[in-house]
Coordinates of C-alpha atoms in Angstrom, one line a residue:
M1 CA -32.8 -382.8 108.6
I2 CA -31.7 -386.0 106.8
I3 CA -28.4 -387.3 108.2
S4 CA -26.2 -389.7 106.2
M5 CA -25.1 -393.1 107.5
E6 CA -21.6 -391.6 107.4
K7 CA -22.6 -389.0 110.0
Y8 CA -24.4 -391.6 112.1
V9 CA -21.3 -393.8 112.3
Y10 CA -18.9 -390.8 112.9
Q11 CA -21.1 -389.8 115.8
M12 CA -20.1 -393.0 117.5
F13 CA -16.4 -391.9 117.8
I14 CA -14.5 -389.7 120.1
L15 CA -11.0 -389.1 118.7
G16 CA -7.8 -387.4 119.9
L17 CA -6.4 -384.3 118.3
G18 CA -4.8 -384.7 114.9
N19 CA -6.9 -385.0 111.7
H20 CA -10.0 -384.3 113.9
I21 CA -11.0 -381.2 111.9
N22 CA -11.6 -383.4 108.8
A23 CA -13.5 -385.9 111.0
L24 CA -15.6 -383.1 112.6
K25 CA -16.8 -382.1 109.1
K26 CA -18.0 -385.7 108.6
G27 CA -20.0 -385.6 111.8
L28 CA -17.4 -386.8 114.5
G29 CA -19.1 -387.4 117.9
G30 CA -16.4 -385.7 119.9
V31 CA -12.8 -385.0 120.8
I32 CA -10.7 -386.1 123.7
F33 CA -7.8 -384.0 125.1
F34 CA -4.6 -385.5 126.6
T35 CA -1.8 -383.8 128.5
K36 CA 0.3 -383.2 125.3
D37 CA -2.7 -381.2 123.8
I38 CA -2.8 -378.7 126.7
Q39 CA 0.0 -376.1 126.9
S40 CA -1.8 -373.0 128.2
E41 CA -5.3 -371.9 129.1
E42 CA -5.5 -369.6 126.1
Q43 CA -4.2 -372.2 123.7
L44 CA -6.7 -374.8 125.1
K45 CA -9.7 -372.4 124.8
Q46 CA -8.6 -371.6 121.2
K47 CA -8.5 -375.3 120.3
I48 CA -11.9 -375.9 121.8
N49 CA -13.4 -372.9 119.9
L50 CA -11.9 -374.3 116.7
I51 CA -13.4 -377.7 117.3
N52 CA -16.9 -376.2 117.9
E53 CA -16.6 -374.0 114.8
H54 CA -15.8 -377.0 112.5
S55 CA -18.4 -379.4 113.9
V56 CA -21.5 -380.1 111.8
I57 CA -23.1 -381.7 114.9
P58 CA -22.3 -380.3 118.4
P59 CA -19.4 -382.4 119.8
F60 CA -18.5 -383.9 123.1
I61 CA -15.4 -382.0 124.3
S62 CA -13.9 -384.6 126.7
I63 CA -11.1 -385.2 129.1
D64 CA -10.0 -387.6 131.8
Q65 CA -9.9 -385.3 134.8
E66 CA -10.2 -387.5 137.9
G67 CA -7.7 -385.7 140.2
G68 CA -4.3 -387.0 141.1
R69 CA -2.5 -389.4 138.7
V70 CA -5.0 -389.0 135.9
E71 CA -5.3 -385.2 135.4
R72 CA -4.5 -384.0 131.9
T73 CA -3.9 -380.4 132.8
E74 CA -0.5 -380.8 134.6
N75 CA 1.1 -378.4 132.1
I76 CA -1.1 -375.5 133.2
R77 CA -1.9 -376.3 136.9
T78 CA -0.6 -378.2 139.9
K79 CA -2.1 -381.7 140.3
R80 CA -4.7 -382.3 142.9
L81 CA -5.1 -385.1 145.4
S82 CA -6.1 -388.6 144.1
A83 CA -9.7 -389.6 144.4
R84 CA -8.8 -391.9 147.4
E85 CA -6.9 -389.2 149.3
A86 CA -9.5 -386.5 148.7
Y87 CA -12.2 -388.8 149.9
K88 CA -10.3 -389.8 153.0
N89 CA -9.5 -386.2 153.8
N90 CA -13.1 -385.0 153.4
T91 CA -11.9 -382.6 150.6
L92 CA -13.5 -384.4 147.7
M93 CA -16.6 -382.1 147.5
K94 CA -14.4 -379.0 147.3
Q95 CA -11.9 -380.6 144.9
S96 CA -14.6 -382.0 142.6
D97 CA -16.3 -378.6 142.5
E98 CA -13.1 -376.9 141.5
I99 CA -12.5 -379.5 138.8
A100 CA -15.9 -379.1 137.3
K101 CA -15.8 -375.3 137.4
E102 CA -12.4 -375.3 135.6
L103 CA -13.6 -377.7 132.9
L104 CA -16.6 -375.5 132.3
S105 CA -14.5 -372.3 132.0
W106 CA -12.2 -374.0 129.4
G107 CA -15.1 -375.3 127.3
F108 CA -15.3 -379.0 128.2
N109 CA -18.7 -380.7 128.5
L110 CA -17.7 -384.4 129.2
N111 CA -15.4 -385.8 131.9
F112 CA -14.5 -389.5 131.8
A113 CA -14.7 -389.7 135.6
P114 CA -15.3 -390.8 138.3
C115 CA -13.8 -394.2 138.6
V116 CA -16.2 -396.3 140.6
D117 CA -13.9 -399.3 140.6
V118 CA -13.5 -401.0 144.0
N119 CA -9.8 -401.5 144.4
T120 CA -9.7 -404.9 146.1
N121 CA -6.2 -405.8 144.8
P122 CA -3.5 -403.8 146.6
D123 CA -1.1 -404.6 143.7
N124 CA -3.4 -403.3 141.1
P125 CA -1.2 -401.5 138.6
I126 CA -3.9 -399.4 136.9
I127 CA -6.4 -398.3 139.5
G128 CA -5.0 -398.0 143.0
E129 CA -5.5 -394.5 144.5
R130 CA -7.8 -393.7 141.5
A131 CA -10.5 -395.6 143.4
F132 CA -12.3 -393.9 146.3
S133 CA -12.0 -397.0 148.4
D134 CA -11.8 -400.8 148.6
N135 CA -15.3 -400.8 150.0
P136 CA -18.2 -400.6 147.4
D137 CA -20.4 -398.5 149.7
E138 CA -17.6 -395.9 150.2
V139 CA -17.0 -395.9 146.4
I140 CA -20.7 -395.1 145.9
K141 CA -20.5 -392.2 148.4
G142 CA -17.4 -390.8 146.7
G143 CA -19.0 -391.3 143.3
K144 CA -22.1 -389.4 144.3
I145 CA -20.1 -386.4 145.5
F146 CA -18.1 -386.2 142.2
I147 CA -21.1 -386.7 139.9
E148 CA -23.1 -384.0 141.7
A149 CA -20.2 -381.6 141.3
M150 CA -19.9 -382.3 137.5
R151 CA -23.7 -381.8 137.0
K152 CA -23.7 -378.6 139.0
Y153 CA -21.5 -377.0 136.3
G154 CA -23.1 -378.8 133.3
I155 CA -20.3 -381.3 132.8
I156 CA -21.4 -384.8 131.8
P157 CA -20.0 -387.4 134.2
C158 CA -19.0 -390.9 132.9
I159 CA -18.5 -393.6 135.4
K160 CA -15.9 -396.3 134.7
H161 CA -14.6 -399.0 134.3
F162 CA -17.5 -401.5 134.1
P163 CA -17.7 -404.3 135.2
G164 CA -14.9 -403.2 137.6
H165 CA -11.2 -403.0 137.2
G166 CA -10.4 -403.1 140.9
D167 CA -9.3 -406.8 141.1
A168 CA -7.0 -406.6 138.1
D169 CA -3.3 -407.5 138.4
K170 CA -2.3 -406.3 135.0
D171 CA -2.6 -403.0 133.1
S172 CA -5.1 -403.2 130.2
H173 CA -3.0 -400.6 128.3
L174 CA -0.4 -403.3 127.9
T175 CA -2.4 -406.6 127.9
L176 CA -5.8 -408.1 128.6
P177 CA -6.3 -408.6 132.4
V178 CA -8.4 -411.5 133.6
I179 CA -10.9 -411.1 136.4
D180 CA -11.6 -414.7 137.6
L181 CA -14.4 -414.1 140.1
T182 CA -17.9 -415.6 140.2
L183 CA -20.8 -413.4 139.1
N184 CA -22.0 -413.4 142.8
E185 CA -18.6 -412.1 143.9
M186 CA -18.6 -409.5 141.1
E187 CA -22.2 -408.4 142.0
K188 CA -21.5 -408.0 145.7
I189 CA -18.4 -405.9 145.3
H190 CA -17.3 -404.7 141.8
I191 CA -20.7 -404.3 140.0
K192 CA -22.4 -402.9 143.1
P193 CA -21.5 -399.2 142.4
F194 CA -22.6 -399.6 138.7
K195 CA -25.9 -401.1 139.8
Y196 CA -26.4 -398.2 142.2
F197 CA -25.8 -395.5 139.5
A198 CA -27.3 -397.4 136.5
D199 CA -30.8 -395.7 136.6
N200 CA -29.3 -392.2 136.9
I201 CA -26.0 -391.8 135.1
E202 CA -25.4 -390.3 131.7
M203 CA -22.6 -392.5 130.4
I204 CA -20.8 -395.7 131.4
M205 CA -17.3 -396.7 130.2
V206 CA -16.8 -400.4 129.6
A207 CA -13.3 -401.9 130.3
H208 CA -11.0 -404.0 128.2
L209 CA -10.7 -406.9 130.6
H210 CA -11.8 -410.5 130.4
C211 CA -14.3 -411.5 133.1
T212 CA -14.7 -415.3 133.3
C213 CA -18.2 -414.9 135.0
F214 CA -19.5 -413.4 131.7
D215 CA -17.4 -415.4 129.1
K216 CA -15.5 -418.7 129.4
H217 CA -13.7 -417.9 126.1
V218 CA -11.4 -415.0 126.2
V219 CA -13.0 -411.7 125.1
P220 CA -12.8 -408.2 126.5
A221 CA -15.9 -407.1 128.4
S222 CA -16.1 -404.1 126.0
L223 CA -16.8 -406.5 123.1
S224 CA -18.8 -409.1 125.0
N225 CA -22.4 -409.6 124.3
N226 CA -22.8 -411.0 127.8
A227 CA -21.0 -408.2 129.7
V228 CA -22.6 -405.3 127.8
G229 CA -25.9 -407.2 127.7
Y230 CA -25.8 -407.4 131.5
L231 CA -25.8 -403.6 131.6
R232 CA -28.8 -403.3 129.3
N233 CA -30.8 -406.3 130.4
N234 CA -29.9 -407.0 134.1
L235 CA -29.3 -403.4 135.2
N236 CA -31.7 -401.9 132.6
Y237 CA -29.2 -399.2 131.7
Q238 CA -30.6 -396.9 129.0
G239 CA -27.8 -394.3 128.6
V240 CA -24.7 -394.1 126.5
L241 CA -22.1 -396.9 126.7
I242 CA -18.6 -396.0 125.6
S243 CA -15.5 -398.1 125.2
D244 CA -12.2 -397.4 127.0
D245 CA -9.5 -396.3 124.6
M246 CA -9.5 -398.7 121.6
V247 CA -5.8 -398.5 121.0
M248 CA -5.1 -400.3 124.3
K249 CA -3.4 -403.7 124.0
G250 CA -6.3 -405.3 125.8
V251 CA -8.5 -404.9 122.7
Q252 CA -6.2 -404.3 119.8
A253 CA -5.6 -408.0 119.1
Y254 CA -8.8 -407.9 117.1
G255 CA -7.8 -405.0 114.8
S256 CA -9.8 -401.8 115.0
I257 CA -12.5 -402.5 112.4
E258 CA -13.3 -406.0 113.8
A259 CA -13.2 -404.7 117.3
C260 CA -15.7 -401.9 116.5
I261 CA -18.1 -404.3 114.7
K262 CA -18.0 -406.6 117.8
G263 CA -18.5 -403.6 120.0
I264 CA -21.5 -402.4 118.0
N265 CA -23.0 -405.9 118.0
A266 CA -22.5 -406.2 121.7
G267 CA -24.3 -402.9 122.4
L268 CA -21.7 -400.2 122.7
D269 CA -22.7 -396.7 121.5
M270 CA -19.4 -395.0 121.2
F271 CA -15.7 -395.7 120.9
I272 CA -12.6 -393.7 122.0
F273 CA -9.5 -393.7 119.8
R274 CA -6.7 -391.5 121.1
N275 CA -5.3 -391.4 117.6
S276 CA -6.8 -389.2 114.9
D277 CA -4.5 -390.0 112.1
A278 CA -5.1 -391.0 108.5
N279 CA -5.3 -394.7 109.5
T280 CA -8.0 -394.1 112.1
L281 CA -10.1 -392.0 109.7
A282 CA -9.7 -394.7 106.9
M283 CA -10.8 -397.3 109.4
I284 CA -14.0 -395.3 110.2
D285 CA -14.7 -394.8 106.5
K286 CA -14.3 -398.5 105.9
L287 CA -16.7 -399.2 108.8
V288 CA -19.2 -396.8 107.2
Q289 CA -19.1 -398.9 104.0
I290 CA -19.6 -402.1 106.0
V291 CA -22.6 -400.7 108.0
E292 CA -24.2 -399.4 104.8
K293 CA -24.4 -403.1 103.6
D294 CA -25.6 -404.6 106.9
K295 CA -29.1 -404.0 108.0
N296 CA -28.5 -405.4 111.5
L297 CA -25.5 -403.1 112.0
Q298 CA -27.6 -400.1 110.7
D299 CA -30.3 -400.8 113.2
K300 CA -27.8 -400.9 116.1
V301 CA -26.0 -397.7 114.8
M302 CA -29.4 -395.9 114.7
K303 CA -30.2 -396.9 118.3
S304 CA -26.8 -395.6 119.4
Y305 CA -27.4 -392.4 117.6
E306 CA -30.7 -391.9 119.4
R307 CA -29.0 -392.3 122.8
I308 CA -26.1 -390.0 121.8
S309 CA -28.3 -387.3 120.4
A310 CA -30.6 -387.5 123.5
L311 CA -27.6 -386.9 125.7
K312 CA -26.3 -384.1 123.6
S313 CA -29.6 -382.4 123.7
R314 CA -29.0 -381.8 127.4
L315 CA -25.7 -379.9 126.8

C-alpha cells in the first residue's frame, strides 16, 4: 500500500477530541482523552468505537491514567491512590492491574504512565506524589510493577518525563522550568530509571524543561538535539519518542510549526496536542507542505513512521 506524505506526517500526531474525525481520515496517529471527554462508560465506549471506525490507520487510543491526581476518569469512578501512596502501601500491583483492566474494557491501548521521575524537590509543583519515590531505585521498582500490569492487559505503557522532572521548581504547563544539575548528577538520580528501562520500553515521553547539562542556551529538552540524542545515542533507545503536550507554555514560545520542526530534527517521533481545532489541523497541513519540500525532514518522518508502525503492529 502506497501511503502519502500527508499520512506519514499525520501519524506523528496524537490530538485531543474536536476535529479529530477529519484528522483521522487523513491518517491521524491517535487520540488522547481528558476528563472533560469522559461523562459515562457507555458514552466513552461509543466515542472510542467512532474513532476506530473513522481511522484509515489503526490509532493509538490514549489517556493519562496514573492513579491519584492524574486520573482522567473522575466523572465515572472514584480516584485511586497516588503512585507514591500505592507504592508505600504495597497496593500498587493491585491498583495498576485494576487500571489496566479498566482501560482495556473501555477500548484504550496506550497509557501515558508511569511517571519514572525521581521527586527530589519537595516543593515540586508538577510531580510530587505522582512519583513513586525520591529514590531512583524505588522508582524503578514501582515502574516495573506498573509497566507489567499494563502489558498484561495489552495496554502500551509510556514512561515519562525524560530527562526527569523531579527537581523542577516550576510547572511546565505555565513556564519553562530549568534543571541546573551536572550530567553526572542527572545520570546518578534522574536519568537512572530511564536508563534502566531504555532497552525494554515501548514509548518514552520527553519533557518541556531546560537542562543545562545538555544545552547552555535555553531550549526545552523535547526540542533539544543533545537531550533527545542522548536517548538515541547514549541509551541506545530504539522505541517511540513522544513529546509532552505541545500547548504547554514551556514549549509554545516557538510557535507550533517551528516547535514541531525542531522536534522532528531532534529525533522525536510523535507530538501530543490537546487541541484538535481548525488551527491545529491547519498547522499540521502546513507542516506537511514543509516536509514535502525538505528531503532531510522526509527521511526523519519516514524513520518515525517505521517506529510508530512497528509499535502499532503489536496492538
